Structures are given as structure tokens and as C-alpha cells.
XYZ file of C-alpha atoms in Angstrom:
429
model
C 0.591 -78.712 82.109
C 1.151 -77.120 85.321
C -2.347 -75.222 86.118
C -0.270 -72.115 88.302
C 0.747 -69.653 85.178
C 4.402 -68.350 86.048
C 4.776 -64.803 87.004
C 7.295 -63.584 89.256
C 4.905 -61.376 91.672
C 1.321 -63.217 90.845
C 1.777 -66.510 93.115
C -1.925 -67.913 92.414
C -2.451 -67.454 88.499
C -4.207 -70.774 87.684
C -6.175 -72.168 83.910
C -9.316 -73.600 84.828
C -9.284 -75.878 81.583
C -8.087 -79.175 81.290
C -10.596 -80.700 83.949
C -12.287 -84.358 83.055
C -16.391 -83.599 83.390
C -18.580 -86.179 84.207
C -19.451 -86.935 80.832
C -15.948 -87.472 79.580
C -15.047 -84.204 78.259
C -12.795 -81.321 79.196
C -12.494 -78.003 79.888
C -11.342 -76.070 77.492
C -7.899 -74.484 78.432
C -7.088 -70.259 77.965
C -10.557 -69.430 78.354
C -10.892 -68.909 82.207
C -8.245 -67.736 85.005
C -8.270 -67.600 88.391
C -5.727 -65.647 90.175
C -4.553 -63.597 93.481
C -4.541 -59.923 93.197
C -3.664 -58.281 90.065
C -2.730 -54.988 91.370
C 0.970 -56.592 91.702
C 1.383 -56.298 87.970
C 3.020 -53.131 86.684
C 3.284 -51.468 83.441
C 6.599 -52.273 81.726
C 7.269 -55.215 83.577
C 7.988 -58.565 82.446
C 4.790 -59.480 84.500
C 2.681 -57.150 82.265
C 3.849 -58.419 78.960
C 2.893 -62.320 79.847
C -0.598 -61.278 81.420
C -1.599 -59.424 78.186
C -0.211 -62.226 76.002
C -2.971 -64.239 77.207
C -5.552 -62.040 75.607
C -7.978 -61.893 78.110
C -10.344 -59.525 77.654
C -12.683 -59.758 80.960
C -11.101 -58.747 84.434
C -13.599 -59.742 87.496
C -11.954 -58.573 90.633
C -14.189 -60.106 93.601
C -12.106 -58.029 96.219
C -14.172 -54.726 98.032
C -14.220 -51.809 96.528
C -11.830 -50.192 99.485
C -9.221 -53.014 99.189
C -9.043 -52.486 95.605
C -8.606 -48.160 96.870
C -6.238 -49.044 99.426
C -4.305 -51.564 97.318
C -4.407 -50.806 93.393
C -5.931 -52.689 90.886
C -4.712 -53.459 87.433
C -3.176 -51.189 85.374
C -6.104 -50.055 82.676
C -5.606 -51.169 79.009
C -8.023 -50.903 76.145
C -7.474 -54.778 75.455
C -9.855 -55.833 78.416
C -12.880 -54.311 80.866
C -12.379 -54.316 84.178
C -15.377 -55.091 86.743
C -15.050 -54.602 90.459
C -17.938 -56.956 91.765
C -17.096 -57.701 95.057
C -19.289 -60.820 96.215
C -18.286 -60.724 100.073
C -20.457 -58.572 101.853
C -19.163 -58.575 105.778
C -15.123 -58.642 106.177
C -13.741 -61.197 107.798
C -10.081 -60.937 109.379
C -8.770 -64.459 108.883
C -4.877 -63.566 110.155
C -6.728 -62.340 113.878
C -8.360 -65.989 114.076
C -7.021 -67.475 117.569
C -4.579 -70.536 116.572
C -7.019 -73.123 117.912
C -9.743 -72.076 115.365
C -9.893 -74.811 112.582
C -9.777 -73.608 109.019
C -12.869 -76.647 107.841
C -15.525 -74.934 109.870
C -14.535 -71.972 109.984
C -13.755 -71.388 106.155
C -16.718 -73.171 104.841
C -19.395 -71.241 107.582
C -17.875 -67.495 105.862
C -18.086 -69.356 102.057
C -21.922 -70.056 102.992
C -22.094 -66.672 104.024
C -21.164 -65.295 101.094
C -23.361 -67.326 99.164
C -26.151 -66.006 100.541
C -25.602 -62.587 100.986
C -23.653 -62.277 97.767
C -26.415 -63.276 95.779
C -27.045 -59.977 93.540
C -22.858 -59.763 92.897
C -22.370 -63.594 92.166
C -25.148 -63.522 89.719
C -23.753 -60.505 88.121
C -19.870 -62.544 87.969
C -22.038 -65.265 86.490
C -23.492 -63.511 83.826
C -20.308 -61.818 83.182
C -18.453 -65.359 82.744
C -20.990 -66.553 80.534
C -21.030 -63.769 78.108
C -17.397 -64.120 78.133
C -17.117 -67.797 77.260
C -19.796 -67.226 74.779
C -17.629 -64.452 73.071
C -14.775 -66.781 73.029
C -13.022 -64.302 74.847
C -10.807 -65.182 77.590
C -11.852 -64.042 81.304
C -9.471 -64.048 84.756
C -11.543 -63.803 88.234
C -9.677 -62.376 90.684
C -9.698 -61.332 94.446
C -6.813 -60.801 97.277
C -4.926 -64.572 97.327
C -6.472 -66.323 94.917
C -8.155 -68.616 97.341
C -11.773 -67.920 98.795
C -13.835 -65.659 96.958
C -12.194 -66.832 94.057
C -12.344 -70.478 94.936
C -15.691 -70.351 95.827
C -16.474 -68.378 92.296
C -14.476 -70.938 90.269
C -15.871 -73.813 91.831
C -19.402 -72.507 91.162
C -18.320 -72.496 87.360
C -16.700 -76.173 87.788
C -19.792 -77.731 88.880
C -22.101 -76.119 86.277
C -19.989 -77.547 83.871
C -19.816 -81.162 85.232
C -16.711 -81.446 86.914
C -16.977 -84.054 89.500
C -16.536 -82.505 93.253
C -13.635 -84.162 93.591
C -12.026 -82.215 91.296
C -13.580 -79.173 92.572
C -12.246 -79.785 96.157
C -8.707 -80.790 94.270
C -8.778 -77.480 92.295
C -9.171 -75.276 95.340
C -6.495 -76.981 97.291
C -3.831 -76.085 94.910
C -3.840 -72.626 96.642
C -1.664 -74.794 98.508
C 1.084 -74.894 96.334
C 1.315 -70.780 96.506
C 0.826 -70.926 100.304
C 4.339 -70.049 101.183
C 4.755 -67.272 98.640
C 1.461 -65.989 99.542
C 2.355 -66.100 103.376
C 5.348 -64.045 103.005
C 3.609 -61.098 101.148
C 0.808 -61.157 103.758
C 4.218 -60.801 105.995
C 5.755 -58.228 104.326
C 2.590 -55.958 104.030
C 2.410 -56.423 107.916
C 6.490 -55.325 109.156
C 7.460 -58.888 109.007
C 5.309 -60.350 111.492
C 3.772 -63.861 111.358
C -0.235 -64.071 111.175
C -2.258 -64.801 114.685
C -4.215 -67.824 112.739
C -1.328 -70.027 111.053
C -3.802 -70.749 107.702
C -3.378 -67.735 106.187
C -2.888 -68.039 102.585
C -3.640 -72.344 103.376
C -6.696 -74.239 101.079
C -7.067 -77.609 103.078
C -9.338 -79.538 101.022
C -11.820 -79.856 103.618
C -13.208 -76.538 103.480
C -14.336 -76.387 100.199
C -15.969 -80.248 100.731
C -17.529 -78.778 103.822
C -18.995 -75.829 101.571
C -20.377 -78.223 98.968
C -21.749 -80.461 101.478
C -24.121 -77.479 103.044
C -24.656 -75.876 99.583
C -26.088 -79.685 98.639
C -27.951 -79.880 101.876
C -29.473 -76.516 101.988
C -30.030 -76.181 97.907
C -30.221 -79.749 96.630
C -27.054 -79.303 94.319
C -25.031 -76.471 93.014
C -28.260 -76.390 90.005
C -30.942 -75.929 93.022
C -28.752 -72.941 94.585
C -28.435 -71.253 91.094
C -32.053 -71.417 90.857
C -33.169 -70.563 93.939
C -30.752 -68.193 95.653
C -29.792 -66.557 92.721
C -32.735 -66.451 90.533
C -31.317 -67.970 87.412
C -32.232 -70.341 85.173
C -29.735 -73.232 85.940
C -30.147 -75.153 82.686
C -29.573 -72.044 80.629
C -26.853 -71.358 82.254
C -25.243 -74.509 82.206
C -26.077 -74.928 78.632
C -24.559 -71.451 77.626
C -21.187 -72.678 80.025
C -20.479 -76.127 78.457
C -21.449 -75.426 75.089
C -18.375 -72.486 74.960
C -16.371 -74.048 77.802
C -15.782 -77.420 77.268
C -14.228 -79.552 74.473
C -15.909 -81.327 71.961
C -16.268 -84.930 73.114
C -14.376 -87.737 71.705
C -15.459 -89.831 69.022
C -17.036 -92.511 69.631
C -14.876 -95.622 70.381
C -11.660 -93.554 70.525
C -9.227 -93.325 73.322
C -9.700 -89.645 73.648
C -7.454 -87.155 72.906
C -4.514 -88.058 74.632
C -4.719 -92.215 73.663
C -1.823 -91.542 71.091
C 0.201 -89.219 72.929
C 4.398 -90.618 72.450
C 6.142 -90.321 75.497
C 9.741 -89.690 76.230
C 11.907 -91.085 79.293
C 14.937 -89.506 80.175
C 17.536 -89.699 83.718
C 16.597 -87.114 86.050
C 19.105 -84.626 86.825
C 19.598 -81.816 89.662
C 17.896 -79.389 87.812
C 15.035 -81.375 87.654
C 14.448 -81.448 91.167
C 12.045 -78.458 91.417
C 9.597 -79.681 89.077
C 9.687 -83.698 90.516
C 9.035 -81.680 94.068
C 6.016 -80.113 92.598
C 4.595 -82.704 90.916
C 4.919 -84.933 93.819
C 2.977 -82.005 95.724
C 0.223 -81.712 92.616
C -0.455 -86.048 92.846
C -0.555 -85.542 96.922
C -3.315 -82.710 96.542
C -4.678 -85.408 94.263
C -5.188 -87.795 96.721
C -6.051 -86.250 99.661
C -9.362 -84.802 97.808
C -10.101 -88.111 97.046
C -9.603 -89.610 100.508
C -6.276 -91.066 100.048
C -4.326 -90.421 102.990
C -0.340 -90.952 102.318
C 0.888 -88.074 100.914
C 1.108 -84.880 102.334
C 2.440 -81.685 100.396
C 6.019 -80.748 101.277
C 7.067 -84.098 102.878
C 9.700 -84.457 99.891
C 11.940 -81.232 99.366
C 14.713 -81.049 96.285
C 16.917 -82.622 98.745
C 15.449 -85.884 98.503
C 15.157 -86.380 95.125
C 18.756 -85.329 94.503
C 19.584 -87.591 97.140
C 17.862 -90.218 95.094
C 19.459 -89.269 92.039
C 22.840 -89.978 93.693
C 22.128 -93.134 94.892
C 19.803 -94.721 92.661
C 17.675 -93.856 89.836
C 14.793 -90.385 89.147
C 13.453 -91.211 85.843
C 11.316 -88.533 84.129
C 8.349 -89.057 81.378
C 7.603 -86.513 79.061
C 4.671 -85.854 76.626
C 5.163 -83.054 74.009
C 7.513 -81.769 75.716
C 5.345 -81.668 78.948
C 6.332 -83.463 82.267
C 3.557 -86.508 82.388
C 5.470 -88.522 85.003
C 8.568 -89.582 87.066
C 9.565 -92.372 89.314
C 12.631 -93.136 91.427
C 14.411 -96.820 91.672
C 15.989 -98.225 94.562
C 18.611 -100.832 94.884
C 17.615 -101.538 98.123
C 14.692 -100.745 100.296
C 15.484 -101.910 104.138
C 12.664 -99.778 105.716
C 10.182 -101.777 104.380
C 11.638 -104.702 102.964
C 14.619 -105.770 105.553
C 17.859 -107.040 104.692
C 18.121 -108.596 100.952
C 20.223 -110.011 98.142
C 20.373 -107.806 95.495
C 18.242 -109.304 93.316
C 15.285 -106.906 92.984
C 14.847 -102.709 92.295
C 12.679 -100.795 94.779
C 10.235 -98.455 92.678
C 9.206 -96.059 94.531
C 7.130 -92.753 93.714
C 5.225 -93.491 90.218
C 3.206 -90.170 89.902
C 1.756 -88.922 86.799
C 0.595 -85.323 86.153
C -2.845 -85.232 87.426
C -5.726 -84.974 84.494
C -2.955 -83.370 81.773
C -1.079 -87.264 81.298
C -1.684 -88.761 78.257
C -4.270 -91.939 78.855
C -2.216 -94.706 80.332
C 0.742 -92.885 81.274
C 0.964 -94.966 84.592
C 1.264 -98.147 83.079
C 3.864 -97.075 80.688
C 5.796 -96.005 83.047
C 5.859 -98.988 84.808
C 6.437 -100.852 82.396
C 9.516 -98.655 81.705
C 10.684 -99.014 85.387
C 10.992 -102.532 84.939
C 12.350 -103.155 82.041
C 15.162 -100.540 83.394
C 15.395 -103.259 86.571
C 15.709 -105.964 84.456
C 18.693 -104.044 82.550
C 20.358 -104.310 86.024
C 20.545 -108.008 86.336
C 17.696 -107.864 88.730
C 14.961 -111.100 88.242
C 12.134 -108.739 90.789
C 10.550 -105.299 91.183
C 9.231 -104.652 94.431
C 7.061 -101.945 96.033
C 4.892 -101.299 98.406
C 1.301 -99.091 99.231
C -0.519 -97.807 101.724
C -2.286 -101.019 103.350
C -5.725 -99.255 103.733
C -5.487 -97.838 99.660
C -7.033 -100.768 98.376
C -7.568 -99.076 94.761
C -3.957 -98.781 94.059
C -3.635 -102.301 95.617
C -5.717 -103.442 92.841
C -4.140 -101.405 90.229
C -0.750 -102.962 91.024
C -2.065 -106.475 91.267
C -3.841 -106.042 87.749
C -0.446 -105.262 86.415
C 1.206 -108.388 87.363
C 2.637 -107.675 90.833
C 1.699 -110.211 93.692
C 0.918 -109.375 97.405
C 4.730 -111.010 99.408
C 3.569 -109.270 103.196
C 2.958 -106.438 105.284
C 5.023 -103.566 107.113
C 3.075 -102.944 109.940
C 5.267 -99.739 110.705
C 7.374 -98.395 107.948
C 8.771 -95.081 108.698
C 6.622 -91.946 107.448
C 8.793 -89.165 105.839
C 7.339 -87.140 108.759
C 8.202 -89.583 111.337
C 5.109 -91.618 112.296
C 5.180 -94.973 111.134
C 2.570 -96.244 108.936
C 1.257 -100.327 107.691
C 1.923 -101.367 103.693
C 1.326 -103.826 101.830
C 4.360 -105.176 99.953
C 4.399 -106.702 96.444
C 6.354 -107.559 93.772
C 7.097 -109.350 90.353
C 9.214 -111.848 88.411
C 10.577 -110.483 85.639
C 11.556 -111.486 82.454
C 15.570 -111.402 81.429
């Protein structure tokens, strides 16, 4: 599944559930939204009708009480309470930052803030998430963007319930994704003009891993701040969180939920090109909160995988009727490769949807890919990685693929040259 819901106004509107914990379970999807400001929906509207087909029931908006004066709020409904608990105690104009100012710092020093002077308000949000999830009743948190009183709100919930930070830092990045949309309403509210600080409406990873890194310095973990800045009991809480919020976990032995999962490949066509673009975006945000440096989000535009279509191969993988996966195929590759014989395809661009593929997606794909080169006439696959990602390295070299060389400088889609390793297979007629 895509996390952002689709609304034509709401830019932000994201399910927490679907997260791996720890442990091996999940989060349970429907139960708890995050969002930019609601007071863009409007009675009548198409907008309207999807939000209340959700059913939530709980409406936290985190925003100030005179932003939510000066710019609406939701339109009231008997099927849910609204609570304006606004968790940000000093204002903080992030479009008047100079340029130079770097959103890591600067981000993570107001989130820390917060924390500590929001106490009183994020214990109330807490209390009002918990008594939501343990109602069963779906809950949406809420503030201006979507981004950082929300982020820091939802990643507060994450953590309680197990998800690694990884994830946490992945989930708040995806503000990324509604950056642009987000950056032209800030532009329209203000005559057109562009922001002083060019992060407006951005969600680098790096702030929220700076924000856990002091909260685990100064508290312990995200159980010690619980405890002692907001005077809860953290193991209650917790308790109360995963027993409502997360899945059951999988028997014993079994693949999980998804081990059985069909899939179904299929040609890519142009209209498919929005969705590879943001997948491709999703897997980057992926890797960069995990340290994986190579790719960035909006290097590949619709462009470029039309282009692809046209002159080699976009396949797509589906599972129940979800997009799991996609890869492209090359008939030649000579940025990284040279001059060849055609004798090989050039995979390029295996992604899978990050934590909604089935198990083992990946592999199946590839798998796929090269039977699909061997249908060509072609005896190799080749492809190359990052030479410093050493984990997908392996992954490829468990599969079958052997390390042929090195590109010390093939061209980057943004222009700077970077080293892979290159590697390919024999393959069976």
C-alpha cells in the first residue's frame, strides 16, 4: 500500500499501520493517521466523503489554538471529537530561517524543545491515542504540514510500540514525498512568493535521527522520557498501545502473513509511470534512513521510465492487486559496462514496496527478470551496485550473480560520477 491516503487538497494524509516491530509483528493498519491540516476539507466535497469513510472517530489537532482561529479547523460532525492540544509552546518561523541555516540542527534543537516544554499537552495526546486504540476506534493527529509536531507525535507512538528507529526516521521522511505540494500552498497563502529558508515543507531524515539521538542521550530511550518528562508509566502505556495497535504475531514456524502472497507481472505502460516514479522515491527514502547513500528522491521523473519503456523493458509486480515491485531491462548498458555483444540484459532498478511486499518479493522478481532475459536469446544478466553497499552486494552474490569488475566513475543521474561493483550470471537456455 501506499502510506499517503489520496485526497485532492490534504497532501500529507498518511496510515501509521503496516510497520515491522522489533518483535516481528505489525502495526495494525486504519487505526492511526497522521496528516497536514484538516481545515482544507469542506463539507460536500469529494474530500469530505473519503475522510469520513475512514470512520475515525478521534481528531487531535497539535496546531495553536490561533492558527486553528486564523485558519479553520475541521468541519464538526457528530461521528468524531475534536481536541485542539497544541504541544508547541514558543512559535517558530521556519520560512524566515536565513538559507545557510541547516534543517538537522536546527529541526531537531525546536523538536527537543517541544518535548520538554510540551510535556502537560503530549501526555494529554498520549492518553487520548491510547484510549482510542483501546476503543478500537480509529484516531488522525494532525497539525499545519503534516511534518513536525506531527512527526514528532507519531514517532513517539512508533517507538512505544517497537518499531525499530529506522523506521521511525523512514516514516518521517516521507513528508518528503508531499514536499512540493506542500511548498506551493505555503506559496499561495503568501502572494506567490518563495520561502526565505528553502526546507519549508522538507523532512530530511536527519532531523528526526538527530531528535532520537538527544531524546536517548538525555532520557535513556523513548521509555525513560515517557517516564520521566512526562510522568507516565511507560510499561502501561506501551502495554495498552501494542496490545490494540499491533497485529497478532505469526504462528510459530510460519512465513508470516504475506509468505503466500501470488504475485502478478505485467509490461509497464505510460500510465504507469507515476506510480514506478513514486515507488522509486518510497525505496530511496528507504535507504537513505538506513545509511544507504545512492538514491536520492526525484532523480528519476516519468520521463525516464517512459524513456525506458521505449527502449527496453519496465516490468511491474503486483500483489492483490497492490504494486509490490518493478524493474527495468536493458539491452545494453555502456555507462557502466562499455561496449558489448549482445549477449546479456542490463537489470536495472529492482525495488519492492517498502514493508507492504509480500515476503520474498525481491527474489521473485529476479528471478522473473531473468528468465524474461533468457526469453531474449541472452546466455547473462548483468548489473551493478553501489561499491560501498556491501549488503546488497551480498544479497546479489547469494542469488547466483558473480563479482566481473568495478566502475570507478559511472555517471550519477545528477551528474557526479560514482564507483560500482559490476556482476553478473550465466543463465540457463
Amino acid at each position: 500500500m501506499d502510506r499517503h491516503v489520496p485526497f485532492d487538497g490534504l497532501h500529507n494524509f498518511r496510515d501509521l499501520g503496516g510497520y515491522a516491530t522489533s518483535d516481528g509483528r505489525r502495526t495494525r493498519p486504519g487505526l492511526v493517521y497522521r496528516a497536514d491540516a484538516l481545515s482544507k476539507l469542506s463539507e460536500g466535497t469529494p474530500d469530505w466523503d473519503r475522510f469520513l469513510a475512514l470512520g475515525i472517530r478521534t481528531v487531535v489537532d497539535l496546531r495553536h489554538p490561533w492558527e486553528a482561529d486564523q485558519r479553520g479547523r475541521v468541519p464538526a460532525h457528530p461521528s468524531f471529537g475534536y481536541h485542539n492540544i497544541s504541544i508547541e509552546h514558543r512559535f517558530y518561523d521556519q520560512s524566515a530561517q536565513a538559507p545557510d541555516v541547516a534543517p538537522g540542527p536546527y529541526l531537531a534543537e525546536r523538536y527537543a524543545e517541544v518535548a520538554e516544554d510540551g510535556t502537560a499537552e503530549i501526555r494529554a495526546a498520549l492518553e487520548l491515542i491510547a484510549a482510542s486504540a483501546a476503543a478500537g476506534e480509529p484516531l488522525v493527529l494532525h497539525c499545519a504540514g503534516g511534518k513536525d509536531r506531527t512527526g514528532q507525535l507519531s514517532a513517539l507512538v512508533l517507538l512505544l510500540l517497537g518499531v525499530p528507529e529506522d523506521t521511525v526516521v523512514e516514516d518521517y521522511s516521507l513528508t518528503e514525498l508531499a514536499a512540493p505540494a506542500l511548498l506551493a500552498d505555503w506559496r499561495a497563502r503568501h502572494g506567490g512568493r518563495a520561502p526565505t529558508w528553502p526546507w519549508v515543507g522538507r523532512a530530511p531524515g536527519e532531523v528526526m535521527r538527530l531528535f532520537l539521538a538527544w531524546q536517548n542521550e538525555r532520557y535513556g530511550s523513548v521509555e525513560g522520557y515517557v517516564t520521566k518528562a512526562l510522568g507516565m508509566d511507560a510499561t502501561a502505556l506501551s502495554a495498552t498501545l501494542r496490545e490494540h495497535l499491533l497485529e497478532p504475531a505469526p504462528a510459530e514456524g510460519t512465513l508470516g502473513r504475506d509468505g503466500g502472497t501470488d504475485l502478478e507481472f505485467r509490461l509497464a505502460v505510460s500510465a504507469d509511470a507515476p506510480a514506478l516514479v513514486r515507488l522509486r522515491d518510497r525505496a530511496a527514502l528507504w535507504q537513505l534512513a538506513r545509511g544507504i547513500d545512492q538514491w536520492r528522491v526525484g532523480e528519476k521523473d516519468e520521463a525516464h521510465f517512459r524513456a525506458r519503456m521505449a527502449d527496453g523493458e519496465v516490468w511491474l509486480a503486483h500483489a492483490d492487486g497492490r504494486l509490490a515491485g518493478a524493474w527495468e531491462i536493458w539491452w545494453d548498458d555502456p555507462a557502466a559496462w562499455g561496449p558489448r555483444p549482445p549477449e546479456a540484459g542490463y537489470l536495472h532498478r529492482l525495488m519492492t514496496a517498502p514493508h507492504t511486499a509480500p515476503r520474498g518479493t525481491g527474489a521473485r522478481m529476479l528471478a522473473r527478470a531473468e528468465a524474461r532475459v533468457a526469453e531474449h536469446g541472452r546466455s547473462l544478466a548483468r548489473l551493478d551496485c553501489l561499491a560501498a553497499n556491501s549488503r546488497l552486494r551480498a544479497y546479489y552474490e547469494a542469488a547466483g550473480y558473480t563479482v566481473v569488475g568495478e566502475q570507478a566513475a559511472k555517471p550519477h543521474g545528477l551528474g557526479s560520477p560514482y564507483a560500482v561493483t559490476l556482476l553478473e550470471k550465466r543463465l540457463s537456455p
